[in-house]
Coordinates of C-alpha atoms (C1' of nucleotides) in Angstrom, one line a residue:
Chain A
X1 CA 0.0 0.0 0.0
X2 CA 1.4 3.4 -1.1
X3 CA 0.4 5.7 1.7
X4 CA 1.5 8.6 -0.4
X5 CA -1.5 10.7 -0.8
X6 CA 0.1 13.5 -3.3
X7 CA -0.9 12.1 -6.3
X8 CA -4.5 12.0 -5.1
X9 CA -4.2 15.6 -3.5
X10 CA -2.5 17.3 -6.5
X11 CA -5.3 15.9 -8.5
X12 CA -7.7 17.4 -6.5
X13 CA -6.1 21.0 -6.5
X14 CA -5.5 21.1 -10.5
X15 CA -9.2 20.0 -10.8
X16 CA -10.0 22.9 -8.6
X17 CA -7.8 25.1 -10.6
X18 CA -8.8 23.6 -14.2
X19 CA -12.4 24.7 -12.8
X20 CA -11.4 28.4 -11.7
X21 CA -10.1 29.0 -14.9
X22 CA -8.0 31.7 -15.0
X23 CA -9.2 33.3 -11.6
X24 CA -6.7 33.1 -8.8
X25 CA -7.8 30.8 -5.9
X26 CA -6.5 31.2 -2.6
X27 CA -4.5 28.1 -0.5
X28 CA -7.0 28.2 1.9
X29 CA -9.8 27.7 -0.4
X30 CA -8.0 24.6 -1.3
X31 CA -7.2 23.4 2.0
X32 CA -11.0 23.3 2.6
X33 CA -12.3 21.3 -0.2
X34 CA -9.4 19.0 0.7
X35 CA -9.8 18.4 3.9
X36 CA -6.3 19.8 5.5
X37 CA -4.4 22.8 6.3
X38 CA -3.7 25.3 4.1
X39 CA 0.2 25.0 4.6
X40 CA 0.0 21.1 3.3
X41 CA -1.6 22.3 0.0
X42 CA 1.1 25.6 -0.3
X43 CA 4.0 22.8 0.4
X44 CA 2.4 20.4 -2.6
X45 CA 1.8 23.1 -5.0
X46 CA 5.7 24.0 -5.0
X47 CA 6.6 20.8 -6.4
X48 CA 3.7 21.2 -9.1
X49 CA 5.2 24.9 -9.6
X50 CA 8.7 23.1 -10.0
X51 CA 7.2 21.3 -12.5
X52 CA 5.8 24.0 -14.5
X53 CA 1.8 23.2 -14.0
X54 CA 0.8 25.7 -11.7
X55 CA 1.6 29.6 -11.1
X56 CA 1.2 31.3 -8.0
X57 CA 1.0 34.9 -7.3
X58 CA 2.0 36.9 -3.7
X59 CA 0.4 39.2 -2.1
X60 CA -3.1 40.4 -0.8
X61 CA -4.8 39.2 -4.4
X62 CA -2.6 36.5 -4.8
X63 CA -3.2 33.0 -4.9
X64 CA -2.8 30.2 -7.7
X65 CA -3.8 29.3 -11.1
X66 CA -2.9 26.4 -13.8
X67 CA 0.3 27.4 -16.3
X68 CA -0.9 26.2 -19.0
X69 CA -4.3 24.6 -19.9
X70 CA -5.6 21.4 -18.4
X71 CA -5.7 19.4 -21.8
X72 CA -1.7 20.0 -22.1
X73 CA -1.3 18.6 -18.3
X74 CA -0.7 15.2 -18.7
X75 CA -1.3 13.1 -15.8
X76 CA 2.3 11.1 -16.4
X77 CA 3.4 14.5 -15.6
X78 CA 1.3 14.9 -12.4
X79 CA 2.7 11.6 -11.1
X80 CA 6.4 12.5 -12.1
X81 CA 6.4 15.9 -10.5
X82 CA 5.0 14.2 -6.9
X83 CA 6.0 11.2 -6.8
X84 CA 9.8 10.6 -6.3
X85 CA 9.9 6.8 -5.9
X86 CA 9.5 3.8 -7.6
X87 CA 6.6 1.4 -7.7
X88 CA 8.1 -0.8 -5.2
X89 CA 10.9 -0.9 -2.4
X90 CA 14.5 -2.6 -3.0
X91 CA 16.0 -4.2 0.2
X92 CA 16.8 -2.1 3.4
X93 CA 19.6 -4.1 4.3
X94 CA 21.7 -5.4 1.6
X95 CA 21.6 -8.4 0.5
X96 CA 24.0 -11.1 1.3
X97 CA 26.8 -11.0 -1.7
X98 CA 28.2 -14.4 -0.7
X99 CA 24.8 -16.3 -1.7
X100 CA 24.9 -16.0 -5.6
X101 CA 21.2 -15.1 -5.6
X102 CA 21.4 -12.3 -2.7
X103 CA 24.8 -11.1 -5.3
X104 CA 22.7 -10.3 -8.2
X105 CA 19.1 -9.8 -7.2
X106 CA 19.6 -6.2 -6.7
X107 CA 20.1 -5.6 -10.4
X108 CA 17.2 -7.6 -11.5
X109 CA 15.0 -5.9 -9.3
X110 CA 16.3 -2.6 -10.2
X111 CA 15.6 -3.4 -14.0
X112 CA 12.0 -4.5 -13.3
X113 CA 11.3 -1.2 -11.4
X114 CA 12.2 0.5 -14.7
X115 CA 9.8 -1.6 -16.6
X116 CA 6.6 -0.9 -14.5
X117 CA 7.8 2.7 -13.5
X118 CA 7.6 2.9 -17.8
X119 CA 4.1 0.6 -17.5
X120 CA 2.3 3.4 -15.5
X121 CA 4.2 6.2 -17.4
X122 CA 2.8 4.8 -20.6
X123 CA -1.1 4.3 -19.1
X124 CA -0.6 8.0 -17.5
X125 CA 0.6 9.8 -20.7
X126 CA -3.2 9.1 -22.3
X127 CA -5.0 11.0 -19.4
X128 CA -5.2 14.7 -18.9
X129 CA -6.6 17.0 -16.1
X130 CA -9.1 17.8 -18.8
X131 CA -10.6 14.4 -18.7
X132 CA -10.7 14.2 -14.8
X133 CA -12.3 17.6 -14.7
X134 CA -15.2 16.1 -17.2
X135 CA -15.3 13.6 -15.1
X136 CA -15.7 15.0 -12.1
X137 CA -18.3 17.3 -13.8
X138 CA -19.9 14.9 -15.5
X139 CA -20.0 12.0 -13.0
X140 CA -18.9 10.1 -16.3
X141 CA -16.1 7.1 -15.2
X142 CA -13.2 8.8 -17.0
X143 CA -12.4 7.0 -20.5
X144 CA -10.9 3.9 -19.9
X145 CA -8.9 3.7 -23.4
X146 CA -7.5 -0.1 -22.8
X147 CA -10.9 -1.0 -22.4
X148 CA -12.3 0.9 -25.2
X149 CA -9.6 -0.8 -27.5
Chain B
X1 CA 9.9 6.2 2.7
X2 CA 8.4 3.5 4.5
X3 CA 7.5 1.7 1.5
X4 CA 6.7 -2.0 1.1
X5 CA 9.4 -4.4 0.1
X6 CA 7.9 -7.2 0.6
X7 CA 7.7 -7.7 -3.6
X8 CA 11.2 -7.5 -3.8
X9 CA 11.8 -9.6 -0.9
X10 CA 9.1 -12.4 -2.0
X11 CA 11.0 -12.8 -5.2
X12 CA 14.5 -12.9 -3.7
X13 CA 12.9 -16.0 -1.9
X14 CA 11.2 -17.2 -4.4
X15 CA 14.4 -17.3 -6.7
X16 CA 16.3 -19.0 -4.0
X17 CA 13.5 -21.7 -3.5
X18 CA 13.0 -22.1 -7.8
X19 CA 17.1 -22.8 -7.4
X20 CA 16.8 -25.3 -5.1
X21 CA 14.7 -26.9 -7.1
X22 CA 13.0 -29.9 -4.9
X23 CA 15.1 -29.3 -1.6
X24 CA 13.5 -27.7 1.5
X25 CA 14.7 -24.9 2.3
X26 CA 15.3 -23.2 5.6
X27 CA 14.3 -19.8 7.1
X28 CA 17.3 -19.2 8.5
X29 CA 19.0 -19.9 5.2
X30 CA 16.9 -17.5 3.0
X31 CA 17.2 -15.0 5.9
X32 CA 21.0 -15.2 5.9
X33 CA 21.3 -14.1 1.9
X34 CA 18.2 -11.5 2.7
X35 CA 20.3 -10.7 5.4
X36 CA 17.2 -10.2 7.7
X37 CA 15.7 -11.9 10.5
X38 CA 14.3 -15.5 9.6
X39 CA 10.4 -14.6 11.4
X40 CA 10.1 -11.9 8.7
X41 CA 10.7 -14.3 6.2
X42 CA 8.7 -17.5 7.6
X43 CA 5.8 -14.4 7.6
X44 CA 6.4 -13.2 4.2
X45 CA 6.5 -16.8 3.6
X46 CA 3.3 -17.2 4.9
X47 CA 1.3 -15.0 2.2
X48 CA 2.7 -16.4 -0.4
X49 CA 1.3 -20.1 0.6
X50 CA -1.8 -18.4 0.9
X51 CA -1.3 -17.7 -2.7
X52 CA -0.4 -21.3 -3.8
X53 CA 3.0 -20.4 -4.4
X54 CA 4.9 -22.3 -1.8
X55 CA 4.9 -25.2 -0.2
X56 CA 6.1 -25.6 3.6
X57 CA 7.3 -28.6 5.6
X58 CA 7.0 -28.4 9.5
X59 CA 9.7 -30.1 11.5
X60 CA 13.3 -30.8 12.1
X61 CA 14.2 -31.4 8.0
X62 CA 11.6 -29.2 7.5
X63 CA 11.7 -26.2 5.0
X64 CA 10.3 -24.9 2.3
X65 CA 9.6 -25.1 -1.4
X66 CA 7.7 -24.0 -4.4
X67 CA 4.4 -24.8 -5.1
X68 CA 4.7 -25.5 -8.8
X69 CA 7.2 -24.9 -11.7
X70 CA 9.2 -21.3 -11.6
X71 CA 7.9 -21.0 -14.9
X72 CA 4.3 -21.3 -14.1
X73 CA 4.8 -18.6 -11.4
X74 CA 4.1 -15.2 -12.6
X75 CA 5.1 -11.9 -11.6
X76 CA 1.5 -10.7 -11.6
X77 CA 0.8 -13.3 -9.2
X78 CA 3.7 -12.4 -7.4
X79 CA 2.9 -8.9 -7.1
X80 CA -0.6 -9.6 -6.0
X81 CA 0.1 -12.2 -3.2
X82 CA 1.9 -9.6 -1.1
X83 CA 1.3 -5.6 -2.2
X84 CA -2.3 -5.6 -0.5
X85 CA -3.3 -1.7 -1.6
X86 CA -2.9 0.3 -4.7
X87 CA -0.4 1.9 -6.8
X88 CA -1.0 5.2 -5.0
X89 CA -3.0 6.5 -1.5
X90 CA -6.5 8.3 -1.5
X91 CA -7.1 11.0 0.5
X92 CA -6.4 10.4 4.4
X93 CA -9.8 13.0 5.0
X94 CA -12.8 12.7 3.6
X95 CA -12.6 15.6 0.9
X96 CA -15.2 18.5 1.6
X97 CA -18.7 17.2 0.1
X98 CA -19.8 21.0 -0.3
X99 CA -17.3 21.6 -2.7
X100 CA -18.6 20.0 -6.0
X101 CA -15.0 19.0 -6.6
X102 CA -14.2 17.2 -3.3
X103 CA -17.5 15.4 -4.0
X104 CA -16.6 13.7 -6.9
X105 CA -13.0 13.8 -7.2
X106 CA -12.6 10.2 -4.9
X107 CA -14.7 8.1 -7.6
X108 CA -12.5 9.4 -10.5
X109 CA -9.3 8.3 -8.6
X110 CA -10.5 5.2 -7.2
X111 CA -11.5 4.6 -11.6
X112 CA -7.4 5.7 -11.8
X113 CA -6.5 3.1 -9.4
X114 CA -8.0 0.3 -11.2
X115 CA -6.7 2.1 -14.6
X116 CA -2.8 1.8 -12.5
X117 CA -3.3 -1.3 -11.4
X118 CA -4.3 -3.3 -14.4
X119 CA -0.9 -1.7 -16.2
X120 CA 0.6 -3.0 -13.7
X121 CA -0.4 -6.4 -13.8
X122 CA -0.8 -6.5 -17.6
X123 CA 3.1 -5.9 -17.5
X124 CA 3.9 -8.6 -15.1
X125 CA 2.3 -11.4 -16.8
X126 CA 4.6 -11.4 -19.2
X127 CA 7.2 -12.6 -16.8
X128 CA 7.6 -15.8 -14.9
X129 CA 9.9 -16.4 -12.0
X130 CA 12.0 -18.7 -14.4
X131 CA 12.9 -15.6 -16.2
X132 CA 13.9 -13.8 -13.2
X133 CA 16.1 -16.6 -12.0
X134 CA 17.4 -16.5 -15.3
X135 CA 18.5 -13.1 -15.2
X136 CA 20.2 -13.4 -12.0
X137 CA 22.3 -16.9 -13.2
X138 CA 23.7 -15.0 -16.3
X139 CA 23.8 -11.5 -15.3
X140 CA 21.6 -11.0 -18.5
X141 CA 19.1 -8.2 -17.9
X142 CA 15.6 -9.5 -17.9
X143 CA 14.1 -9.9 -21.6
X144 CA 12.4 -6.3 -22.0
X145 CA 9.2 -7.4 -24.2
X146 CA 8.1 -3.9 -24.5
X147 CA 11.5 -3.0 -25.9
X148 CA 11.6 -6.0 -28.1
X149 CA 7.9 -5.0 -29.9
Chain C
dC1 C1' 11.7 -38.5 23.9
dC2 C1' 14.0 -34.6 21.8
dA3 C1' 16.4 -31.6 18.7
dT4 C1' 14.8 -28.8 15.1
dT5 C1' 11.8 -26.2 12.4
dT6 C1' 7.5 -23.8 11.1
dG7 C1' 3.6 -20.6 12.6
dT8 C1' 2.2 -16.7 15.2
dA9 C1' 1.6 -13.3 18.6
dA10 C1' 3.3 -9.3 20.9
dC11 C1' 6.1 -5.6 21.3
dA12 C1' 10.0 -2.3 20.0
dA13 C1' 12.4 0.6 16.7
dG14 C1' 12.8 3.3 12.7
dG15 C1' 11.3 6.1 9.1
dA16 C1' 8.0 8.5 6.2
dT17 C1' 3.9 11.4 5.8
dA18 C1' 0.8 14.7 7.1
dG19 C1' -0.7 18.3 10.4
dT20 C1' 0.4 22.5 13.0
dT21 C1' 2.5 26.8 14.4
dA22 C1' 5.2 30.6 13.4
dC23 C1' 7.1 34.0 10.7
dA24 C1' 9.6 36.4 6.8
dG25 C1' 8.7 38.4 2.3
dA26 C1' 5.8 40.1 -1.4
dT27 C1' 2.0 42.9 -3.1
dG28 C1' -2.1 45.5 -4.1
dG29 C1' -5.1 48.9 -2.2
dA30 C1' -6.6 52.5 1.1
Chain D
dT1 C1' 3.2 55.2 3.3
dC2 C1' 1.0 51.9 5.8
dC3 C1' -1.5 47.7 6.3
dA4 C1' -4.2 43.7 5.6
dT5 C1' -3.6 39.5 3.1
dC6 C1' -1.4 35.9 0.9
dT7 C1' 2.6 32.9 -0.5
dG8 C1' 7.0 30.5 0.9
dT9 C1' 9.3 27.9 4.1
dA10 C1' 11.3 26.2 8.4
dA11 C1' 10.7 23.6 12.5
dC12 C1' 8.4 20.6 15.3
dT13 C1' 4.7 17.1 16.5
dA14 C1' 1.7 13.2 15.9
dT15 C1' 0.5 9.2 13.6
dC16 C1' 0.9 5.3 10.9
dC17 C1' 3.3 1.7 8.5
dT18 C1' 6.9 -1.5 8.0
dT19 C1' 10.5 -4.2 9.7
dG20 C1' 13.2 -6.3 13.4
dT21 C1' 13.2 -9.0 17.7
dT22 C1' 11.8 -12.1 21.3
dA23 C1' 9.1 -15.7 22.9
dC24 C1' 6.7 -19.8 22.6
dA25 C1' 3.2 -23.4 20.9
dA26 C1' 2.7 -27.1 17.5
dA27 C1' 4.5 -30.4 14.4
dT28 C1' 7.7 -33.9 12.9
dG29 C1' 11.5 -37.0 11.8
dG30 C1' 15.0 -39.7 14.0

DNA sequence: CCATTTGTAACAAGGATAGTTACAGATGGA
DNA sequence: TCCATCTGTAACTATCCTTGTTACAAATGG
């Protein structure tokens, strides 16, 4: 279980901005639809800002908006800006190099992290915040593609 | 990061038991080249005989083994024996139902979830714990069929 | 019998994530 | 110019999850 939630949050605030258009919204406005503090949704959108999907603006008027429009904001992208792992955990302790197995099992494992990490990429690069914002708005389960095919 | 590695551990003892072909294996000997604690393997051990994976023997020449051919043992099988949750975490707190967002946003990323997941398994049933104990008797990279296509 | 091994419960330790408080810096408007 | 308001960020706490460890019952072959 991946009890990273920042995929699932930054979701939820690019939905929220892909709604406000091009009207500034406010961290705290966020925080409440969320469900948190205002300072945990600042925090997330500075690795989205990193990642050139959001823009944020000081001051008394300030707040945030999307960078560039949600059918250009890929979800792969989403997922790569927030989440630094991989889909599974290597060993915390390394293996044994004596056993022949516990000697080369590292790099195997390393490999087959590459090959789902590129699995998900692959599956996330057809989705857009535009389709989760129709979604949400529609109440439409968003396009499943593989199934379509 | 205190991530699960419980997939990367379950096929370092899985490889070890497809080696030994027949031969019981001990706890204390997988344990040794995990270089871990032999009760964290005789537990991870434990889901994946609850998966019909492996086989165990009680007693003083006890130990255990697999449950069929490394070749008829699938990653995807693997994968779903021991990671319980989902390729990412949903919202610890109830999102806001006022906001029309934090209504429907959960639905659309539990719909991602499944979307995630099936990637992830359609991947890994393309490889079989003979491949992986392949890869880690020749040095040989695992084969890459995405690559290959 | 008995040494040895699995099966399991119970608890401790470590690490990651989110929540909270506090405050500096920016900015638009009165 | 002053000030209310908002972002940016650091520091700390609380909580949860995973792993490591100890302990012991149950099984089993010799």
């Amino acid at each position: 279980m991946a009890s990273n939630t920042q995929f699932a949050i930054s979701l939820h605030v690019l939905t929220i901005l892909a709604k406000s258009g091009d009207g500034l919204v406010k961290s705290e406005y966020i925080a409440k639809s969320v469900n948190t503090n205002a300072v945990v949704i600042r925090r997330l959108i500075c690795n989205l800002q990193s990642a050139d999907l959001v823009l944020s603006q000081k001051g008394a008027t300030g707040g945030f908006r999307l960078a560039k429009h949600a059918d250009k904001i890929l979800l792969s992208d989403v997922y790569k800006a927030v989440v630094p792992g991989d889909a599974f955990a290597l060993h915390r302790q390394k293996p044994s190099q004596k056993c022949p197995v516990g000697k080369n099992i590292e790099s195997v494992l390393c490999h087959l992290q590459k090959v789902i990490d590129r699995a998900i990429d692959e599956k996330l690069v057809d989705y857009s915040l535009a389709d989760v914002l129709e979604s949400v708005e529609t109440g439409q389960p968003i396009t499943d593609l593989s199934a379509a095919a």
